[in-house]
XYZ file of C-alpha atoms in Angstrom:
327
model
C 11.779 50.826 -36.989
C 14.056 51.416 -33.889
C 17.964 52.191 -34.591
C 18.788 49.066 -33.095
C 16.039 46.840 -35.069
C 18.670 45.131 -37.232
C 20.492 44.066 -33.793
C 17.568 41.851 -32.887
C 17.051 40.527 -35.980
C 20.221 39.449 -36.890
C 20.241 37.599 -33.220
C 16.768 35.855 -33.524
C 18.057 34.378 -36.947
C 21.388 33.529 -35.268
C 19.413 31.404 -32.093
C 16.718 29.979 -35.277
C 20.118 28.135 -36.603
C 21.201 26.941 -33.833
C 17.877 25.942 -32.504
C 17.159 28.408 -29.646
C 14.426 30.292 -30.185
C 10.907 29.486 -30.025
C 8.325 29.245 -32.177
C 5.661 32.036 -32.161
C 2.730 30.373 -30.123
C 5.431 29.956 -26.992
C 6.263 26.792 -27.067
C 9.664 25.278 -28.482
C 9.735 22.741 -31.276
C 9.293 19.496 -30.655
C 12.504 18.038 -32.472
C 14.621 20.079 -29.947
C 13.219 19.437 -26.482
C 15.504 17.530 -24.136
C 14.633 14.034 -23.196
C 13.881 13.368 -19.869
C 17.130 10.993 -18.207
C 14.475 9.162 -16.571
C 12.216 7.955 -19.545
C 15.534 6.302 -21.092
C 17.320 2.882 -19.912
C 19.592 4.284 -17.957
C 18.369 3.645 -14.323
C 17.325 0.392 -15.380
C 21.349 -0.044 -16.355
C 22.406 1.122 -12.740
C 19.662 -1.742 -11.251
C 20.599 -4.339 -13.349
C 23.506 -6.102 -11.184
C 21.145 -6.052 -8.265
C 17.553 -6.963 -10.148
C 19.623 -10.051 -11.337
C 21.415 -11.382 -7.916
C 17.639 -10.541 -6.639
C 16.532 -12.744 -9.148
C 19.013 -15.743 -8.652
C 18.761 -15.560 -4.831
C 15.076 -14.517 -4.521
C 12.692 -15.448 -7.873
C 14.445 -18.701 -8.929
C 13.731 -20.291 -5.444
C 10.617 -18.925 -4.970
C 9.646 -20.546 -8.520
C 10.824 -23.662 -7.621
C 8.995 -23.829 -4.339
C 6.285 -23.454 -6.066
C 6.437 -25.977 -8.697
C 7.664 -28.603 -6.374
C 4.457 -27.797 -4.572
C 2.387 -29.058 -7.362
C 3.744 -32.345 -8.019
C 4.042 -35.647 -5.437
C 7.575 -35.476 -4.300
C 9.149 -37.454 -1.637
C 11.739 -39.417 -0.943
C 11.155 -41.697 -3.541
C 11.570 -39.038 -6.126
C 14.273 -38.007 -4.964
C 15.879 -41.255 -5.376
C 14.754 -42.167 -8.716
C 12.880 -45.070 -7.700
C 9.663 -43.495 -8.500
C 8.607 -40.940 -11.119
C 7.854 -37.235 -10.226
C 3.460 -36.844 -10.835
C 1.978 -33.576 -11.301
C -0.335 -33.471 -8.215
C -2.015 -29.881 -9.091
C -3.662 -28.515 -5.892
C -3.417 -32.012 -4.506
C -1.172 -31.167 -1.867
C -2.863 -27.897 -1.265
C -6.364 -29.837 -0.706
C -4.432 -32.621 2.333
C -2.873 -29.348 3.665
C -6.062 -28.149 4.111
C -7.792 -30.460 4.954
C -5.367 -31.268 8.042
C -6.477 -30.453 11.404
C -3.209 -29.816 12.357
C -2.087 -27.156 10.136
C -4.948 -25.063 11.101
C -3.926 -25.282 14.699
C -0.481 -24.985 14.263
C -1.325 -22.069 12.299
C -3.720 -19.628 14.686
C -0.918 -20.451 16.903
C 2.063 -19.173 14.441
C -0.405 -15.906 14.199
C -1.293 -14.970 18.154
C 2.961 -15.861 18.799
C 3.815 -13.630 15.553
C 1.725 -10.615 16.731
C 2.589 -11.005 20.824
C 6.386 -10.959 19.566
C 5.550 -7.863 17.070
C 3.651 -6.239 19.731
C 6.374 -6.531 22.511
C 9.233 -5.990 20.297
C 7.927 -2.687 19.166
C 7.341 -1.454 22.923
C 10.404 -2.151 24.117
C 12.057 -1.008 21.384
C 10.437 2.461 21.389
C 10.461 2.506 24.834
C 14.310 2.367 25.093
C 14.194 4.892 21.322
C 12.536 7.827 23.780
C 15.026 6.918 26.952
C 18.175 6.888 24.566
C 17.029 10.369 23.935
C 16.566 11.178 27.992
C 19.889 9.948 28.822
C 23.604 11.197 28.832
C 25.989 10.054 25.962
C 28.040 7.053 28.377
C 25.104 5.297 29.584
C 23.665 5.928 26.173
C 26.907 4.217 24.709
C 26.333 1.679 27.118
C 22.948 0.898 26.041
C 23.763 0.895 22.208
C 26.780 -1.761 22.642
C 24.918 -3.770 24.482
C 21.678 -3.843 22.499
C 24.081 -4.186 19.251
C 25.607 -6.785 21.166
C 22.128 -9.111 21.444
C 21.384 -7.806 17.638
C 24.944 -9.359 16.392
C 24.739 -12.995 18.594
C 23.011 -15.679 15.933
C 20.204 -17.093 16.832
C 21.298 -20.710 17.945
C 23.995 -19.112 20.600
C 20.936 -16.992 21.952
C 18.976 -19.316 22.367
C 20.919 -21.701 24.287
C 22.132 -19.225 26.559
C 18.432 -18.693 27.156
C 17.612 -22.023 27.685
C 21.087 -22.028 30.345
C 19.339 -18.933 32.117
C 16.627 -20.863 32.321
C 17.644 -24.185 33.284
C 15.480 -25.964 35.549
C 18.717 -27.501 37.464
C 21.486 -24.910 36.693
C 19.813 -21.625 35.702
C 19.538 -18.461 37.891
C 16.415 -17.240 36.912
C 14.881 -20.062 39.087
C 17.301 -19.442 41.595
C 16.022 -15.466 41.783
C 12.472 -16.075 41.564
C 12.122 -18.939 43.872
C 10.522 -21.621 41.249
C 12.646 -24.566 42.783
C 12.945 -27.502 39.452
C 10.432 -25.327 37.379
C 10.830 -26.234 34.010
C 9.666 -23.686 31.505
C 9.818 -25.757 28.340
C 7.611 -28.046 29.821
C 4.117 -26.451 29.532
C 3.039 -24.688 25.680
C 2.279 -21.283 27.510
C 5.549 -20.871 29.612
C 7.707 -22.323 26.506
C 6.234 -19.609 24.349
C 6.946 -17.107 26.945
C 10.308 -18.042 26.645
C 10.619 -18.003 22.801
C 8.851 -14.728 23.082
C 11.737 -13.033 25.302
C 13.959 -14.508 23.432
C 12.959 -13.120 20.342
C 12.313 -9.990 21.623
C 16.117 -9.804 23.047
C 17.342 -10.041 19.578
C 15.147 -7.990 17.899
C 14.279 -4.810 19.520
C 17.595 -3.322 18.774
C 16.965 -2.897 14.929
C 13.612 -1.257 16.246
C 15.221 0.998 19.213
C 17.948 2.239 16.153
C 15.741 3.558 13.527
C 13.341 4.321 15.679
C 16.236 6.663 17.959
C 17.491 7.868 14.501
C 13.558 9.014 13.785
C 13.505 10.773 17.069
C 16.950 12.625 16.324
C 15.666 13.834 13.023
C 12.795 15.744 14.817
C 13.125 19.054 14.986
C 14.021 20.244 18.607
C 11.795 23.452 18.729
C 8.783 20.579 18.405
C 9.362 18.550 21.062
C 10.417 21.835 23.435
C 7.113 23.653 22.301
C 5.108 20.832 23.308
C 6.801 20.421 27.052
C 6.322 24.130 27.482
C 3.203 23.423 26.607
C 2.593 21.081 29.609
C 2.594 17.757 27.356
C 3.654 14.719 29.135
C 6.159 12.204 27.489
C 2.992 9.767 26.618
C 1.324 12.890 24.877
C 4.182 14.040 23.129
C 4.788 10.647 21.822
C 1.250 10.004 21.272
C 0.053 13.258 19.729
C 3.723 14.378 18.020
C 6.266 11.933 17.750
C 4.375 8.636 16.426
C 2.484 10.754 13.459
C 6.038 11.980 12.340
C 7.732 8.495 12.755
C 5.088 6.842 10.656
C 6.820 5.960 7.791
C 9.475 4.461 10.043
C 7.092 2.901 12.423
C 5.320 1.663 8.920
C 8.989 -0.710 8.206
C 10.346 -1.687 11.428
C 6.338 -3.113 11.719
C 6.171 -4.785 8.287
C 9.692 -6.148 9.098
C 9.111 -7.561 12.598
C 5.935 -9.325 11.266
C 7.976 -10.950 8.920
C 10.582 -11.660 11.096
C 8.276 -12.820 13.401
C 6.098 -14.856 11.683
C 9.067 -17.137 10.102
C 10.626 -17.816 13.612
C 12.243 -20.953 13.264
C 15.735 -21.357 15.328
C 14.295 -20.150 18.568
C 11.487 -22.364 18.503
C 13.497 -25.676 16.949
C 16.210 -25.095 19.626
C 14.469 -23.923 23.021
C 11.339 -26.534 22.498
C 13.841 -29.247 20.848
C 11.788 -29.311 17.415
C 8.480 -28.343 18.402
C 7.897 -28.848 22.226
C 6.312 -32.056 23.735
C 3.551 -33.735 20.857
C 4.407 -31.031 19.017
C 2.709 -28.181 21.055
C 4.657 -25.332 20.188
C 5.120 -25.660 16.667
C 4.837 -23.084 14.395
C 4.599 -23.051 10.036
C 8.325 -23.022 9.483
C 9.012 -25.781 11.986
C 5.818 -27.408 10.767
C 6.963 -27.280 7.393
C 10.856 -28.484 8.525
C 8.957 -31.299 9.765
C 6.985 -32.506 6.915
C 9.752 -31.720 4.357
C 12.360 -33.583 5.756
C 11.791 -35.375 8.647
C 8.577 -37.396 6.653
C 9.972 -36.628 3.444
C 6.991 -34.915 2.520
C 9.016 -32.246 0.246
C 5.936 -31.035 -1.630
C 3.699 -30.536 1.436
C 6.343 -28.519 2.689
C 6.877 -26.281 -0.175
C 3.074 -25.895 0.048
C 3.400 -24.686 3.442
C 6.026 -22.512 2.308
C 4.076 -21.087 -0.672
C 1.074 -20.435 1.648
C 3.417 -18.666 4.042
C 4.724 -16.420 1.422
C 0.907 -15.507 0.606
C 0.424 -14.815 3.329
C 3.225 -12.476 4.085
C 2.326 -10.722 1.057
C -1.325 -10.084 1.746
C -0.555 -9.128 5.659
C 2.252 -6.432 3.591
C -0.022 -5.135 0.742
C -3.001 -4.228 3.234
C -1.489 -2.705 6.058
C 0.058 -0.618 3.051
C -2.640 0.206 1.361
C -4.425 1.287 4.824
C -1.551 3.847 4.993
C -1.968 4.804 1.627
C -5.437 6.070 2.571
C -4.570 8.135 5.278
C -2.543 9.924 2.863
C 1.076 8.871 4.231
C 3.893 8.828 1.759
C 6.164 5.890 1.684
C-alpha cells in the first residue's frame, strides 16, 4: 500500500458521511441527488397572480359567452318576463343558416387580410428606412408614428372622416374629386377603413420589426452589400429568415387585430355603411346583440369568431413548426 493510503481512506469515509462520494458503478445515490427547481411548484407560485387576473378578465367571459350562446336570450330574459330556455346549437343552426352572416363574413376575411397585408408593408418598409436614415429624421419618424399608435380609435377615425369630408375635407380639395363622397360606395368606404387602420397600426409593426433589424449583426448585412445584394435581396434572402419569429407575432397579432375591427368601421360607415354593406362580424354581432336584442345570436357570433381566431393561430403555427423555426 502507498505511504499515503490511509490519507485517502480516511477522506472517502469522511465524504461517505456526509454524502459526497459516489457509489462504485459512477453514479451517486439516489436519496442525495438535487431536485430540479423546475419540477417543484415554484414557477407555478411566481404565475399565479397573473394565471388568475387572466382568468377573471379572460376565461370567465369567454365561459359565459359561451353559455349564453346556448340558451334563447333576449330582451325578454333579460327582463324577467320570460324564462331563460336552453336552445343547444339552436342559435348556431339560424346563424348558419343566414345568408347574411356568410356574406358579411367572406367580407370580414378579404378586409382582415388586405389590412394585414398592407399593414405589414408599410410597416417593414419604414423598419428598413429607419435603419437608412440619420438619428433626427429618424426621431421624427418614431414620434410621429408613436403619435398615430397612442390616438384611440374613435379620435382617428373622425379625423379621417374630416380629411375626407366630401364638403370640408382636403383630400378632395388635392385630388380634384369635387363632392366625392367616399363613404358612399362599399369599395371606397373600405378603402378608407383600410388606411385608417393601417395609420394606427403599422407603428407596433415598424418597432419590433426596427428592433429585429438592430439586433442583426452588422458584419451580415455589410457582407451581403459587398457582395452586390440589393436592399430587396438582402431583405429577401437575409433579413426576413432571421426576423421570422418576429415577423411570426406582429402577423398573428395584426390578424387578430384586424379581424375584430370594430370602431373604425361603426364610426367611418355610421354602423355598418348604407343597408349594411360594410359590415363586418363584430359590428354584425353589435347589431344583433343589442340593437335586436338578439344577445345569444351574438355571443354565437362571438364564439365562432374566437374559433376562428384560434384555428387561423394554431395552423399558421404549426406550419412554422415544420420548417423547424423556434418560437
Amino acid at each position: 500500500m502507498a505511504p499515503n493510503s490511509s490519507v485517502v481512506v480516511e477522506r472517502s469515509r469522511v465524504l461517505r458521511r456526509r454524502g459526497l462520494s459516489r457509489p462504485r458503478g459512477g453514479s451517486r445515490t439516489s436519496n442525495t441527488a438535487p431536485r430540479p427547481w423546475r419540477s417543484s411548484g415554484v414557477p407555478w407560485l411566481y404565475l399565479a397572480p397573473a394565471l388568475v387576473v387572466l382568468g377573471g378578465l379572460l376565461v370567465y367571459p369567454i365561459y359565459q359567452l359561451g353559455l349564453i350562446s346556448f340558451f334563447q336570450y333576449t330582451q325578454a330574459q333579460v327582463s324577467g318576463g320570460e324564462p331563460t330556455t336552453f336552445e343547444g346549437f339552436g342559435n348556431y343552426s339560424a346563424l348558419f343558416s343566414d345568408s347574411q352572416f356568410w356574406q358579411v363574413l367572406v367580407a370580414t376575411v378579404l378586409f382582415a387580410g388586405a389590412c394585414v397585408v398592407s399593414t405589414l408593408a408599410v410597416g417593414c418598409a419604414l423598419a428598413v428606412l429607419l435603419t437608412r436614415v440619420r438619428a433626427v429624421p429618424r426621431l421624427v419618424l418614431m414620434l410621429a408614428a408613436l403619435g398615430a399608435w397612442a390616438t384611440p380609435a374613435v379620435t382617428g377615425s373622425t379625423v379621417w372622416l374630416l380629411l375626407f369630408d366630401p364638403d370640408f375635407g382636403p383630400v378632395n380639395r388635392i385630388l380634384g374629386l369635387g363632392d366625392h363622397s367616399w363613404t358612399y360606395g362599399r369599395l371606397s368606404a373600405f378603402f378608407l377603413v383600410l388606411l385608417e387602420v393601417v395609420w394606427c397600426s403599422f407603428p407596433f409593426v415598424m418597432v419590433t420589426v426596427y428592433a429585429g433589424i438592430r439586433a442583426v449583426p452588422s458584419e451580415v448585412l455589410e457582407a451581403a452589400a459587398l457582395d452586390g445584394a440589393s436592399q430587396w435581396r438582402i431583405w429577401r434572402s437575409i433579413l426576413t429568415p432571421m426576423l421570422r419569429p418576429i415577423l411570426t407575432v406582429v402577423t398573428i397579432q395584426s390578424v387578430i387585430w384586424d379581424f375584430k375591427v370594430f370602431t373604425q368601421i361603426y364610426v367611418m360607415t355610421n354602423g355598418g355603411g348604407i343597408a349594411g354593406q360594410n359590415l363586418v362580424l363584430n359590428v354584425y354581432a353589435y347589431q344583433q346583440a343589442f340593437a335586436s336584442s338578439k344577445y345569444s345570436l351574438g355571443s354565437a357570433i362571438g364564439v365562432v369568431m374566437l374559433l376562428m381566431l384560434l384555428a387561423v393561430t394554431l395552423v399558421y403555427l404549426r406550419l412554422l413548426r415544420r420548417q423547424g423555426e423556434e418560437l
